[in-house]
Short mmCIF file of C-alpha atoms in Angstrom, two decimals:
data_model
loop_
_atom_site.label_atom_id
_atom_site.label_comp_id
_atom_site.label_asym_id
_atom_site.label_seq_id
_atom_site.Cartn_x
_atom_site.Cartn_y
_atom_site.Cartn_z
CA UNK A 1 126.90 73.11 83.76
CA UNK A 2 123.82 74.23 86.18
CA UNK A 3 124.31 77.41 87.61
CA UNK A 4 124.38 77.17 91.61
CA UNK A 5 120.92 77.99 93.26
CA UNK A 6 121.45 80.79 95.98
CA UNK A 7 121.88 80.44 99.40
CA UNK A 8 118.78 81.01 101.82
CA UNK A 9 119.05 83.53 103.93
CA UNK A 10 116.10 84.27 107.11
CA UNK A 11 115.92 87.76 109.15
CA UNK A 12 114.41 87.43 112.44
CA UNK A 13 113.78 90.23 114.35
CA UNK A 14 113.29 90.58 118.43
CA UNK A 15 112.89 94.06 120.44
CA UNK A 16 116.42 94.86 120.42
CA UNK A 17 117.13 94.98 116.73
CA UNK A 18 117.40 92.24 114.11
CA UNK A 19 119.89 89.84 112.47
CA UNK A 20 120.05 87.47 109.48
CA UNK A 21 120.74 83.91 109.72
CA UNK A 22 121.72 81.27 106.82
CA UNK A 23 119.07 79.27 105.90
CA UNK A 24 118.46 75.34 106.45
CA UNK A 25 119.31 72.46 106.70
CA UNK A 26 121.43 72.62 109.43
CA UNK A 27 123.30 69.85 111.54
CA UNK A 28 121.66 68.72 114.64
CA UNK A 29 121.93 70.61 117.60
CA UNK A 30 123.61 73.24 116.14
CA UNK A 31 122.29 76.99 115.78
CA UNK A 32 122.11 78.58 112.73
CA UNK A 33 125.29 80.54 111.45
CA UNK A 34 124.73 84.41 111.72
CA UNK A 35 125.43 86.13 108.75
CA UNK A 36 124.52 89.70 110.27
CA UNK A 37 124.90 90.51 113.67
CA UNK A 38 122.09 91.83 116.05
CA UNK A 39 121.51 95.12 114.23
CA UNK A 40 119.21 98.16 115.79
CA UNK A 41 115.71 98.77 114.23
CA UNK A 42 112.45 99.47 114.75
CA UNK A 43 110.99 97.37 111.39
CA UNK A 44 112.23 95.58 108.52
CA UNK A 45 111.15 95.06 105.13
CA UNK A 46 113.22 93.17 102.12
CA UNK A 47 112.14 94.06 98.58
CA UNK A 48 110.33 91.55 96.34
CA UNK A 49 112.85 90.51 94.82
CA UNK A 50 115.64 89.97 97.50
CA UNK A 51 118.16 92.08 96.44
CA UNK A 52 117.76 94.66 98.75
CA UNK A 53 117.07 94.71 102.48
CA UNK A 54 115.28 97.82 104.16
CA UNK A 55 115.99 98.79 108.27
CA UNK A 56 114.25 101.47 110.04
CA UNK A 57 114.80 103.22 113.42
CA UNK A 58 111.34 105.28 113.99
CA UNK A 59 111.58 109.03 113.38
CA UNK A 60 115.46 109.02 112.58
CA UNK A 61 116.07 106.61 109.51
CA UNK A 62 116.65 104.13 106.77
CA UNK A 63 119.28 102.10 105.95
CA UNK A 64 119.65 99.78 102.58
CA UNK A 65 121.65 96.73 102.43
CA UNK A 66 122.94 94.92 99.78
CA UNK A 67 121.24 91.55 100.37
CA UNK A 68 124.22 89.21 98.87
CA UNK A 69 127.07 90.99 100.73
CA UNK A 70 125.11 92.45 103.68
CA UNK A 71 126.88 95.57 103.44
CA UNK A 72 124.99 99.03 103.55
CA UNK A 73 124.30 100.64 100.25
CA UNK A 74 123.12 104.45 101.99
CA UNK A 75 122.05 105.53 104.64
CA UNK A 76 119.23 108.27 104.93
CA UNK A 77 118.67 110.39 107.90
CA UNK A 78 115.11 111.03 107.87
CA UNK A 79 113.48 112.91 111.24
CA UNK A 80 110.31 112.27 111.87
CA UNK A 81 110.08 109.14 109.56
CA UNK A 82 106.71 107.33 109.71
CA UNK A 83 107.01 104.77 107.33
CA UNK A 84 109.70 103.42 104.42
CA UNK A 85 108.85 100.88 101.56
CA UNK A 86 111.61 99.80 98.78
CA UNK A 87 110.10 99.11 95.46
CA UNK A 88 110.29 95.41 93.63
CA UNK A 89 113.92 96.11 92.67
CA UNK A 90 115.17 97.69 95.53
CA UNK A 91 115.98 100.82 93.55
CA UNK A 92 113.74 103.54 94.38
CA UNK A 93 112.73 104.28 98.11
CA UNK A 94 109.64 105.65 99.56
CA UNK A 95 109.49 107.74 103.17
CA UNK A 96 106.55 109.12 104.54
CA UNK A 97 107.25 112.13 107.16
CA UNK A 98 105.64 113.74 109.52
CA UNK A 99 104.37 117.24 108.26
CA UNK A 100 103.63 120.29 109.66
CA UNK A 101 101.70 122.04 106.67
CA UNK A 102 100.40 121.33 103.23
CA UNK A 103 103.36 123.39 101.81
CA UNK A 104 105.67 120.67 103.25
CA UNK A 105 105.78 117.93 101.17
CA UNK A 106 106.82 114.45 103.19
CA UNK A 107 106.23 111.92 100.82
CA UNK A 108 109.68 111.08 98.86
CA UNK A 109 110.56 108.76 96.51
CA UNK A 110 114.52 108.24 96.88
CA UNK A 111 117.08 106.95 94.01
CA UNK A 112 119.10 104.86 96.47
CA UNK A 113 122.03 104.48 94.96
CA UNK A 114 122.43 108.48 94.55
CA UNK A 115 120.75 109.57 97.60
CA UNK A 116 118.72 112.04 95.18
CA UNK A 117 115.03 112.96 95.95
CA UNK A 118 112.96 111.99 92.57
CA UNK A 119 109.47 113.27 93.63
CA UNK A 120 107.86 114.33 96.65
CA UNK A 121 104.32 115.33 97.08
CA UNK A 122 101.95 116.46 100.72
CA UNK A 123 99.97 113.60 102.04
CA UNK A 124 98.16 114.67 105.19
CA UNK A 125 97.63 110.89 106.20
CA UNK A 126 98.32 107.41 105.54
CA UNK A 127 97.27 103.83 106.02
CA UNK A 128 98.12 99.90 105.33
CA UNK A 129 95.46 100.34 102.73
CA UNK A 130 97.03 103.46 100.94
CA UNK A 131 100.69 102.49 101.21
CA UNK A 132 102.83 102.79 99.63
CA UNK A 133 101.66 105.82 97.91
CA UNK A 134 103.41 105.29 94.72
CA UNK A 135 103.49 101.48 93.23
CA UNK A 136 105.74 100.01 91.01
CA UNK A 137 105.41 97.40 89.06
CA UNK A 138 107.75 94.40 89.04
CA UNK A 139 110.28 95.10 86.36
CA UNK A 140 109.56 98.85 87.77
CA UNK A 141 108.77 100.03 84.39
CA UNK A 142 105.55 101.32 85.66
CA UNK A 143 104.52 103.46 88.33
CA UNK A 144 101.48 104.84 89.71
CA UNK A 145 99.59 106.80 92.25
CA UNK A 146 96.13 106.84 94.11
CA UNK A 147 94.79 110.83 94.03
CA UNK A 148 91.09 112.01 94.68
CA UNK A 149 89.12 110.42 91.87
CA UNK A 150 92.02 109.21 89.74
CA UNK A 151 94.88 107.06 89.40
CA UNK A 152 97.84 109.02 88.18
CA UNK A 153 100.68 107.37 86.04
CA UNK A 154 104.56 108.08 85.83
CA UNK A 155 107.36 107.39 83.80
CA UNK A 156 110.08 105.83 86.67
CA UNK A 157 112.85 106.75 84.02
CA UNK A 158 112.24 110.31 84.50
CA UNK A 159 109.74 111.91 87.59
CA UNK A 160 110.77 115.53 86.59
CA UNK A 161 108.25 114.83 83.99
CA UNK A 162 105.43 114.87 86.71
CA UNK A 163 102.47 112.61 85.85
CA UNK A 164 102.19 111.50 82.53
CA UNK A 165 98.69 110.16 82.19
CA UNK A 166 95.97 109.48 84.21
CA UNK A 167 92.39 107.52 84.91
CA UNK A 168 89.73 108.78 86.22
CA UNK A 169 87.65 106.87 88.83
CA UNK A 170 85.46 109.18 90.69
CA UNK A 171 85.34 107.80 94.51
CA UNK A 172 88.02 106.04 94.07
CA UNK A 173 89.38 104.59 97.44
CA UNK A 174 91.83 101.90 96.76
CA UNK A 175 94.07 100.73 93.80
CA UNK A 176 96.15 97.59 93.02
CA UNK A 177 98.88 97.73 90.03
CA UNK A 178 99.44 94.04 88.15
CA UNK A 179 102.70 93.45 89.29
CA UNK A 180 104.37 91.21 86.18
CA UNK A 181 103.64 92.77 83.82
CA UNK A 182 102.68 96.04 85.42
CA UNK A 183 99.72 96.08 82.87
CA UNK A 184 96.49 96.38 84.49
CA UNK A 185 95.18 98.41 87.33
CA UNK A 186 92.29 97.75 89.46
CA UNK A 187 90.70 100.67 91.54
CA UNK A 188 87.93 99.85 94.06
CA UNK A 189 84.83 102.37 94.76
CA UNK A 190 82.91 101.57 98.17
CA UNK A 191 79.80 100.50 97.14
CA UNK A 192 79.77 100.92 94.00
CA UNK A 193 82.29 99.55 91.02
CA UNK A 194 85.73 97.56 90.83
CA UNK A 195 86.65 97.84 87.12
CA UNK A 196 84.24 97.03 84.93
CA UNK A 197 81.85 95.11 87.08
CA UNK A 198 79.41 95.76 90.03
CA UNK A 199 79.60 93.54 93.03
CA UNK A 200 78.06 93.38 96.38
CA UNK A 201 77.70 96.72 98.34
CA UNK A 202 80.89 96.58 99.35
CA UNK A 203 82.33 98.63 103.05
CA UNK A 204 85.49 96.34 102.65
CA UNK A 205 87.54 94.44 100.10
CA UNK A 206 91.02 92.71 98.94
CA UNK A 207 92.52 93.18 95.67
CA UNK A 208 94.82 90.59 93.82
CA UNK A 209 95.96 91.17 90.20
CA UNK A 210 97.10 87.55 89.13
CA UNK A 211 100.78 86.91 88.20
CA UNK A 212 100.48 87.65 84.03
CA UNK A 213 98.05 89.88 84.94
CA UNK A 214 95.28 87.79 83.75
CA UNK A 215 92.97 87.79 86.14
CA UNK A 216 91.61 89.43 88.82
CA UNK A 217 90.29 87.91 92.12
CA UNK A 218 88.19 90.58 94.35
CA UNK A 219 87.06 89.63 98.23
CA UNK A 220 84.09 92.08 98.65
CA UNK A 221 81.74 91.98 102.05
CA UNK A 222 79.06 93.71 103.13
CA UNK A 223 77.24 94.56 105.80
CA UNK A 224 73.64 92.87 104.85
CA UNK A 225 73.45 88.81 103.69
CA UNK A 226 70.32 89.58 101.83
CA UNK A 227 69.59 85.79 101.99
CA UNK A 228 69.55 86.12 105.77
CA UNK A 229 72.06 82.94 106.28
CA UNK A 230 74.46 84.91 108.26
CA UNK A 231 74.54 87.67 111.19
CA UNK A 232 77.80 88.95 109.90
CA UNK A 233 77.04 89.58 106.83
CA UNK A 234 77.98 88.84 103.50
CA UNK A 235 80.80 87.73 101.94
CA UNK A 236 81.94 86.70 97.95
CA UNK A 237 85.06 85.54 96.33
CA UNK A 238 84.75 87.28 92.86
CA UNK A 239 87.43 86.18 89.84
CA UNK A 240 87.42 87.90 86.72
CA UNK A 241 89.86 87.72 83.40
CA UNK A 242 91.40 90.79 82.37
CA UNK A 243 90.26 90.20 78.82
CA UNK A 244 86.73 89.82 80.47
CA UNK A 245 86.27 86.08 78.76
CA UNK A 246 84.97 84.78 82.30
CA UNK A 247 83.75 86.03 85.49
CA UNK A 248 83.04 83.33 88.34
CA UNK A 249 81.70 83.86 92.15
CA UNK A 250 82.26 81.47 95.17
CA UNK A 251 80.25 82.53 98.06
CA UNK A 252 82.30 82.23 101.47
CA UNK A 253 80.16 80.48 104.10
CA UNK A 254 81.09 78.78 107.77
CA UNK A 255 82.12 76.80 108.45
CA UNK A 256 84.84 77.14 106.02
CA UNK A 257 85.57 74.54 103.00
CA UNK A 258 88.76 74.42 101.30
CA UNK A 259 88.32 74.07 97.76
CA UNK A 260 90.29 74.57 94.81
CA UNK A 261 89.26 75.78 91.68
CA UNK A 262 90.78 75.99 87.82
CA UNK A 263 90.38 78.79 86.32
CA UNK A 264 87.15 78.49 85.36
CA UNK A 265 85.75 78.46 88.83
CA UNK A 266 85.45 74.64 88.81
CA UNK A 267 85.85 72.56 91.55
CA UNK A 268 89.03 70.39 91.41
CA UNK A 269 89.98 69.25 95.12
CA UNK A 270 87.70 69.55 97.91
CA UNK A 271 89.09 68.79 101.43
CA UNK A 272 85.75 69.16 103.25
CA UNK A 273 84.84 71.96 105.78
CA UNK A 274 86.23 73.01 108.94
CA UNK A 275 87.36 76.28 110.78
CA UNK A 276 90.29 76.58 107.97
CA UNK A 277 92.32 79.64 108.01
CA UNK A 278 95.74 79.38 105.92
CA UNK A 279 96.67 77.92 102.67
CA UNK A 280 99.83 78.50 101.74
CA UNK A 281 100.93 77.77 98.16
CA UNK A 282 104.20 76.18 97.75
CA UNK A 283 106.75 77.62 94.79
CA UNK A 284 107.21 74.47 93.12
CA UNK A 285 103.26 74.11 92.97
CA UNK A 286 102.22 71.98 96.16
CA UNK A 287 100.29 73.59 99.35
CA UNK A 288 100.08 73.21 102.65
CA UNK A 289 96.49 73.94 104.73
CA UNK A 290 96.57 75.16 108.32
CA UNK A 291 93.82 74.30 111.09
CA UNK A 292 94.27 75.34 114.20
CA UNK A 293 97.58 73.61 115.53
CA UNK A 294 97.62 71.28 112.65
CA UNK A 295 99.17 70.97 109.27
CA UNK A 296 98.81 68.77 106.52
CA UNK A 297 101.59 69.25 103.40
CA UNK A 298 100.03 68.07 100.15
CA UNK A 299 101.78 66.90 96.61
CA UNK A 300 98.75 68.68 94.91
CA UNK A 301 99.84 67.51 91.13
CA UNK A 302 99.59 64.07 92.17
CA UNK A 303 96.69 64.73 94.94
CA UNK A 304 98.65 63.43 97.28
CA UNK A 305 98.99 63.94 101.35
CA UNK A 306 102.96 63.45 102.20
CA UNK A 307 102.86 64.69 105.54
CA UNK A 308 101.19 66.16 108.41
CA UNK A 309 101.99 67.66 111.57
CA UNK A 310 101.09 70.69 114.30
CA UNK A 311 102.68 73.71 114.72
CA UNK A 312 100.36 75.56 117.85
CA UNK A 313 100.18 79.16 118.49
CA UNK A 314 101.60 79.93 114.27
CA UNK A 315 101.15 83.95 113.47
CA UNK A 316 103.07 82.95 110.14
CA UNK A 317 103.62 81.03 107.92
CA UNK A 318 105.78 80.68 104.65
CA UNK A 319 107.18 78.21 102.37
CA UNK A 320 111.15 78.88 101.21
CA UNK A 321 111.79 79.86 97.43
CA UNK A 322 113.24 76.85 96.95
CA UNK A 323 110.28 74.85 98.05
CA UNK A 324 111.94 72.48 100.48
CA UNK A 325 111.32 73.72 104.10
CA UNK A 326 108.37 75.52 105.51
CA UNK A 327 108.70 78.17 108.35
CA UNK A 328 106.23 78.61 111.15
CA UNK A 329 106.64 81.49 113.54
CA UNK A 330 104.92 82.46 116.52
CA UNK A 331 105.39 86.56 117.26
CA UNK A 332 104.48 89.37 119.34
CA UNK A 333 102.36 91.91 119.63
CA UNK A 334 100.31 89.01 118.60
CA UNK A 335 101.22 86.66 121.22
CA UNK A 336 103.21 87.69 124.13
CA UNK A 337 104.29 83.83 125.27
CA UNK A 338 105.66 80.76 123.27
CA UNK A 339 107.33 83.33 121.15
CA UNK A 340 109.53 80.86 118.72
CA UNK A 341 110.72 80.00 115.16
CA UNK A 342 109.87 76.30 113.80
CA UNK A 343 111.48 74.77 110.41
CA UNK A 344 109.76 72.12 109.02
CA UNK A 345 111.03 69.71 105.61
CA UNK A 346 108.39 69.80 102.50
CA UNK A 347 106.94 66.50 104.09
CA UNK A 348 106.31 67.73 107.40
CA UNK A 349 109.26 66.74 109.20
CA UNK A 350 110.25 69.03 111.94
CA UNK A 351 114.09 70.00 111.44
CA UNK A 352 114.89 73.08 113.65
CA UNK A 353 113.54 74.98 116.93
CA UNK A 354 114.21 77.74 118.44
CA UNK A 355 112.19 80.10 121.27
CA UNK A 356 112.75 83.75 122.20
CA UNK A 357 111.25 85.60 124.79
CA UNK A 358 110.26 88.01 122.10
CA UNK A 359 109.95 87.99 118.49
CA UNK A 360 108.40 90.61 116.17
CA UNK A 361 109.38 88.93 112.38
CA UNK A 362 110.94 85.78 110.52
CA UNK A 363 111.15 85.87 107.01
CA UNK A 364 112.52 84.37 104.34
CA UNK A 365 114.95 86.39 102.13
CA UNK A 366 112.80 86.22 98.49
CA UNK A 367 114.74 84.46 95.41
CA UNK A 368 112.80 83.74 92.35
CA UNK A 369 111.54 80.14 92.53
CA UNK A 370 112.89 79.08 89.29
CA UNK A 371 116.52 79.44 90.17
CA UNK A 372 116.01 76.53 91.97
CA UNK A 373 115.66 72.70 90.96
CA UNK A 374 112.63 70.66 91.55
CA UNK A 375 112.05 68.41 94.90
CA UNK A 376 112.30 65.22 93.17
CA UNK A 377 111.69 63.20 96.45
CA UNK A 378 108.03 64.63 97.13
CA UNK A 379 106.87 62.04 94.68
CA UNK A 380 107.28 59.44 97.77
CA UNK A 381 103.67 59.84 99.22
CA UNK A 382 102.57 58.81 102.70
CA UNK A 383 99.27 57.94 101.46
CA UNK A 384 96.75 59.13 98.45
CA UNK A 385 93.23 60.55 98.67
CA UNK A 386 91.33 60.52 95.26
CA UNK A 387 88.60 63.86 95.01
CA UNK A 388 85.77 61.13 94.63
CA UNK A 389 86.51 59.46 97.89
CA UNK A 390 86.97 63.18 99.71
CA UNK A 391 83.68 63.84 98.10
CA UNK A 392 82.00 60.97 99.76
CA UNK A 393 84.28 61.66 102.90
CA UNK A 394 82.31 64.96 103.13
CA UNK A 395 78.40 63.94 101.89
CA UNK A 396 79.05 60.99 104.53
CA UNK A 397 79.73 63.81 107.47
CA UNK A 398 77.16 65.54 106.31
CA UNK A 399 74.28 62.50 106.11
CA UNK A 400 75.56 61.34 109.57
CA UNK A 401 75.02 64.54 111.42
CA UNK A 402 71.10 65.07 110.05
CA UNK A 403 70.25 61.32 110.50
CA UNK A 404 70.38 61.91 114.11
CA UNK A 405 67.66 64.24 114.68
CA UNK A 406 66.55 65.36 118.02
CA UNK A 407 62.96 66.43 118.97
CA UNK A 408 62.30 70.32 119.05
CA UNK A 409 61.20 70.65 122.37
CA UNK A 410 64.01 69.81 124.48
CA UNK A 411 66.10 72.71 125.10
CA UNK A 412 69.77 72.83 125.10
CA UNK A 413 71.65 72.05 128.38
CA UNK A 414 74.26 75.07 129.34
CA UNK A 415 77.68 73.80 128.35
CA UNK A 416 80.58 74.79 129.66
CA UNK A 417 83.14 77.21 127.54
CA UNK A 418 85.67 75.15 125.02
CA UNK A 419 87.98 77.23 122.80
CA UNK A 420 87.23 77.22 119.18
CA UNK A 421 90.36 75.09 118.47
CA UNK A 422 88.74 72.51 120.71
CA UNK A 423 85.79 72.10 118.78
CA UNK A 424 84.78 69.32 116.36
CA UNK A 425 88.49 69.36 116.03
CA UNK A 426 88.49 65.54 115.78
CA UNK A 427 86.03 65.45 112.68
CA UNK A 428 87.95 68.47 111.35
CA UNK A 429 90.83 66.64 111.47
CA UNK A 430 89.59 63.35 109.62
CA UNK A 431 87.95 65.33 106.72
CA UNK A 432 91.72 67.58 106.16
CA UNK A 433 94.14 64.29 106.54
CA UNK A 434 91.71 61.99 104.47
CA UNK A 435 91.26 59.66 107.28
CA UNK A 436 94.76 59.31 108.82
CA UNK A 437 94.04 61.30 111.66
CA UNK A 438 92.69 59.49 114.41
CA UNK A 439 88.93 60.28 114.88
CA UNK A 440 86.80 60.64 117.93
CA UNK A 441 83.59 59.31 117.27
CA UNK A 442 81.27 61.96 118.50
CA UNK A 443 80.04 65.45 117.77
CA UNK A 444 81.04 68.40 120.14
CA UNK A 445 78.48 69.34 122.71
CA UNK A 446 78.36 72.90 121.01
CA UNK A 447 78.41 71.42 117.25
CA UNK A 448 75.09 69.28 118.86
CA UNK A 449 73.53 72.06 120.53
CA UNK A 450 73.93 74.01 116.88
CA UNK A 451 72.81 71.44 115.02
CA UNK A 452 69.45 71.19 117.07
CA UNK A 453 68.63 75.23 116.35
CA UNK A 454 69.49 74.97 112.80
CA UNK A 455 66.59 71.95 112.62
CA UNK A 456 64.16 73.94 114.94
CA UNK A 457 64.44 76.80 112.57
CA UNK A 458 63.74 74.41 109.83
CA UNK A 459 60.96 72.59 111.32
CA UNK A 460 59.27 76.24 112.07
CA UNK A 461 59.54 77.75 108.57
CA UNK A 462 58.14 74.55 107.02
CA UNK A 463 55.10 74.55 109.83
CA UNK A 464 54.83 78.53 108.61
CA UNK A 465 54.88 77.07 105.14
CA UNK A 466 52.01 74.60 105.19
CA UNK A 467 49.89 76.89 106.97
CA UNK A 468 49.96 73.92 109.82
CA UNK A 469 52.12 74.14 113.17
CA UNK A 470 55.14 72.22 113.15
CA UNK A 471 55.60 68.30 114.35
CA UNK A 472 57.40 68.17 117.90
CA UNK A 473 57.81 64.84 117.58
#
């Protein structure tokens, strides 16, 4: 007999503390039961694997709950307490104090269950890039360390041991342990290496070991688009294997295209462009792309669209580990107003609502996907878009706006202001919901008024070109 898939579990948080709430589905009109009342804190955090749940109260302390009975596991008094992180397995955690001198050491990595202080070393500062200090991997077999021109490496069984090994990486400013299995580690060198390949001159970047640790995907950006096709610079999508079989680069252009790839850095589904800015993978292996307002849920084995909708105003967005509801959630410091939670079904469906007058955090409590069973009525599509017809969706948009040329020498007409979400959003629309979103028929004044400098530019360079000056006509 089938073992019973767990129970979802969401923690929202407002101003005055948080709680946790079962998960869906829930009967209409009725609020979700609480399984932990209202609780003071200043932040939150659950570890990866959902076992454990971490609450903070700013310069006091941390408390650890067991995430199946909600109860607290210890509670550590910790003045002047910065910032907390539990590792994968919820049994090691990780404070960051304030600190008076070098000879006070206020980074500690805590055995929760005995209260005991494992290792502690003197940071003099921290940020979102840095921390936590000390990573673990996900089994927590392996843990390491960022230090000045090296990555140092300890045995978790035993920190009296200090560090045990160590790479060096001179300039080092950033590191990212493979999480499953904990190993590979990438470091990242401002303009200079990642690994074992060069890549732009980089002044920022993003780091993703792949589950397996097989590959490796690198965002790098830099200041200078030597090819001069945009002000802000330039930007690359870099993937690499770990056994260094293949390395593949997708330049990142606007407006943006969603595209996805194998793992070759082939082209498999291409859903046009358009100002896209979330794609959110669900467990089960479908995705859902975001557009500003709207959302369209996709059966991606069968290349299928089963549902769209909007969701305005989202500052998240996450599927559930079990793959059947998607949670949308609009939060402060973000956005002051509209502050709400919306829970949607895996086709789009809207199922619950609910609005605060502040929020700071919904999440999901994490389970591991495969504990629960497939969503065997996603194979009912709404509709079904083959890649050949997106592809001549797209070259179609494409031949339409440079057919209608205007001449050179009229200048643009002073529009008035539209918010990006306003613009081109109809054509945005068609080219993400393959045609079952209603159209409007016309390009946006500003998309126009674009369009016309991009060809003036052209027309100029190929009047340079030829030595002759260009045709106004």
């Amino acid at each position: 007999m089938a073992s019973q898939p767990p129970a979802l579990d969401i923690l929202v948080r407002e101003p005055d503390g948080f709680s946790v709430w079962s998960g869906p589905p829930y009967p209409t009109g009725s609020a979700p039961p609480v399984r932990l009342p209202k609780t003071a804190c200043s932040a939150t955090y659950f570890s990866r694997d959902g076992s454990r749940l971490l609450a903070t109260v700013a310069s006091a302390s941390a408390t650890v709950y067991d995430c199946r009975t909600l109860s607290v596991v210890r509670l550590f008094e910790l003045p002047g307490l910065l910032a907390a992180a539990l590792s994968p397995a919820g049994t090691f955690l990780q404070t960051f104090q304030k600190s008076s001198s070098p000879q006070e050491k206020n980074v500690t990595v805590w055995h929760v269950d005995t209260a005991t202080a494992l290792y502690q070393h003197y940071q003099k500062n921290m940020s979102k890039a840095t921390w936590p200090m000390v990573q673990f991997s996900a089994d927590e077999s392996v843990a390491c360390r960022m230090m000045t021109n090296e990555i140092q490496f300890f045995d978790p069984k035993d920190f009296t041991k200090g560090f045990v090994y160590k790479i060096r990486m001179p300039g080092i400013a950033a590191m990212q342990l493979a999480s499953a299995p904990g190993s590979h580690v990438a470091g990242f060198v401002p303009e200079a290496k990642l690994v074992f390949r060069s890549f732009l001159v980089t002044r920022m970047h993003r780091v993703k070991l792949l589950h397996g640790s097989t590959g490796l995907l690198v965002l790098a950006q830099a200041d200078v688009d030597k090819t001069n096709q945009s002000y802000y610079g330039e930007t690359k999508l870099n993937y690499l294997t770990t056994d260094r079989a293949f390395e593949g680069i997708v330049p990142l252009i606007m407006p943006a295209r969603a595209t996805i790839f194998n793992k070759k850095c082939n082209p498999l589904l291409e859903l046009g462009e358009g100002p896209y800015n979330t794609i959110r993978w669900n467990p089960k292996g479908r995705w859902f792309g975001n557009l500003p307002g709207d959302m369209a849920f996709w059966d991606y084995s069968e290349k299928k669209l089963v549902g769209k909708t909007k969701a305005e105003c989202s500052v998240t967005s996450e599927w559930s580990p079990d793959g059947r509801h998607f949670m949308t959630a609009t939060t402060a410091p973000r956005l002051q107003i509209d502050n709400g939670i919306k829970i949607f079904d895996h086709n789009g469906s809207l199922q619950f609502k609910k609005m605060f007058e502040k929020l700071y955090q919904a999440d999901w409590k994490p389970e591991a996907p495969e504990k629960f069973g497939d969503i065997a009525d996603l194979t009912t599509s709404l509709g079904s878009i083959k890649i050949e017809e997106m592809k001549k969706q797209a070259q179609g948009s494409k031949s339409a706006q440079t057919s209608s040329k205007v001449p050179a020498n009229i200048a643009a007409k002073p529009t008035a202001y539209r918010p990006p979400h306003a613009k081109n959003s109809a054509d945005v629309q068609d080219k993400l919901f393959g045609g079952l979103a209603s159209t409007g028929g016309e390009m946006s004044k500003n998309a126009l008024r674009n369009k016309k400098r991009r060809e003036k530019q052209k027309e100029k360079k190929a009047g340079e070109g030829s030595g002759a000056p260009a045709d106004d006509n």
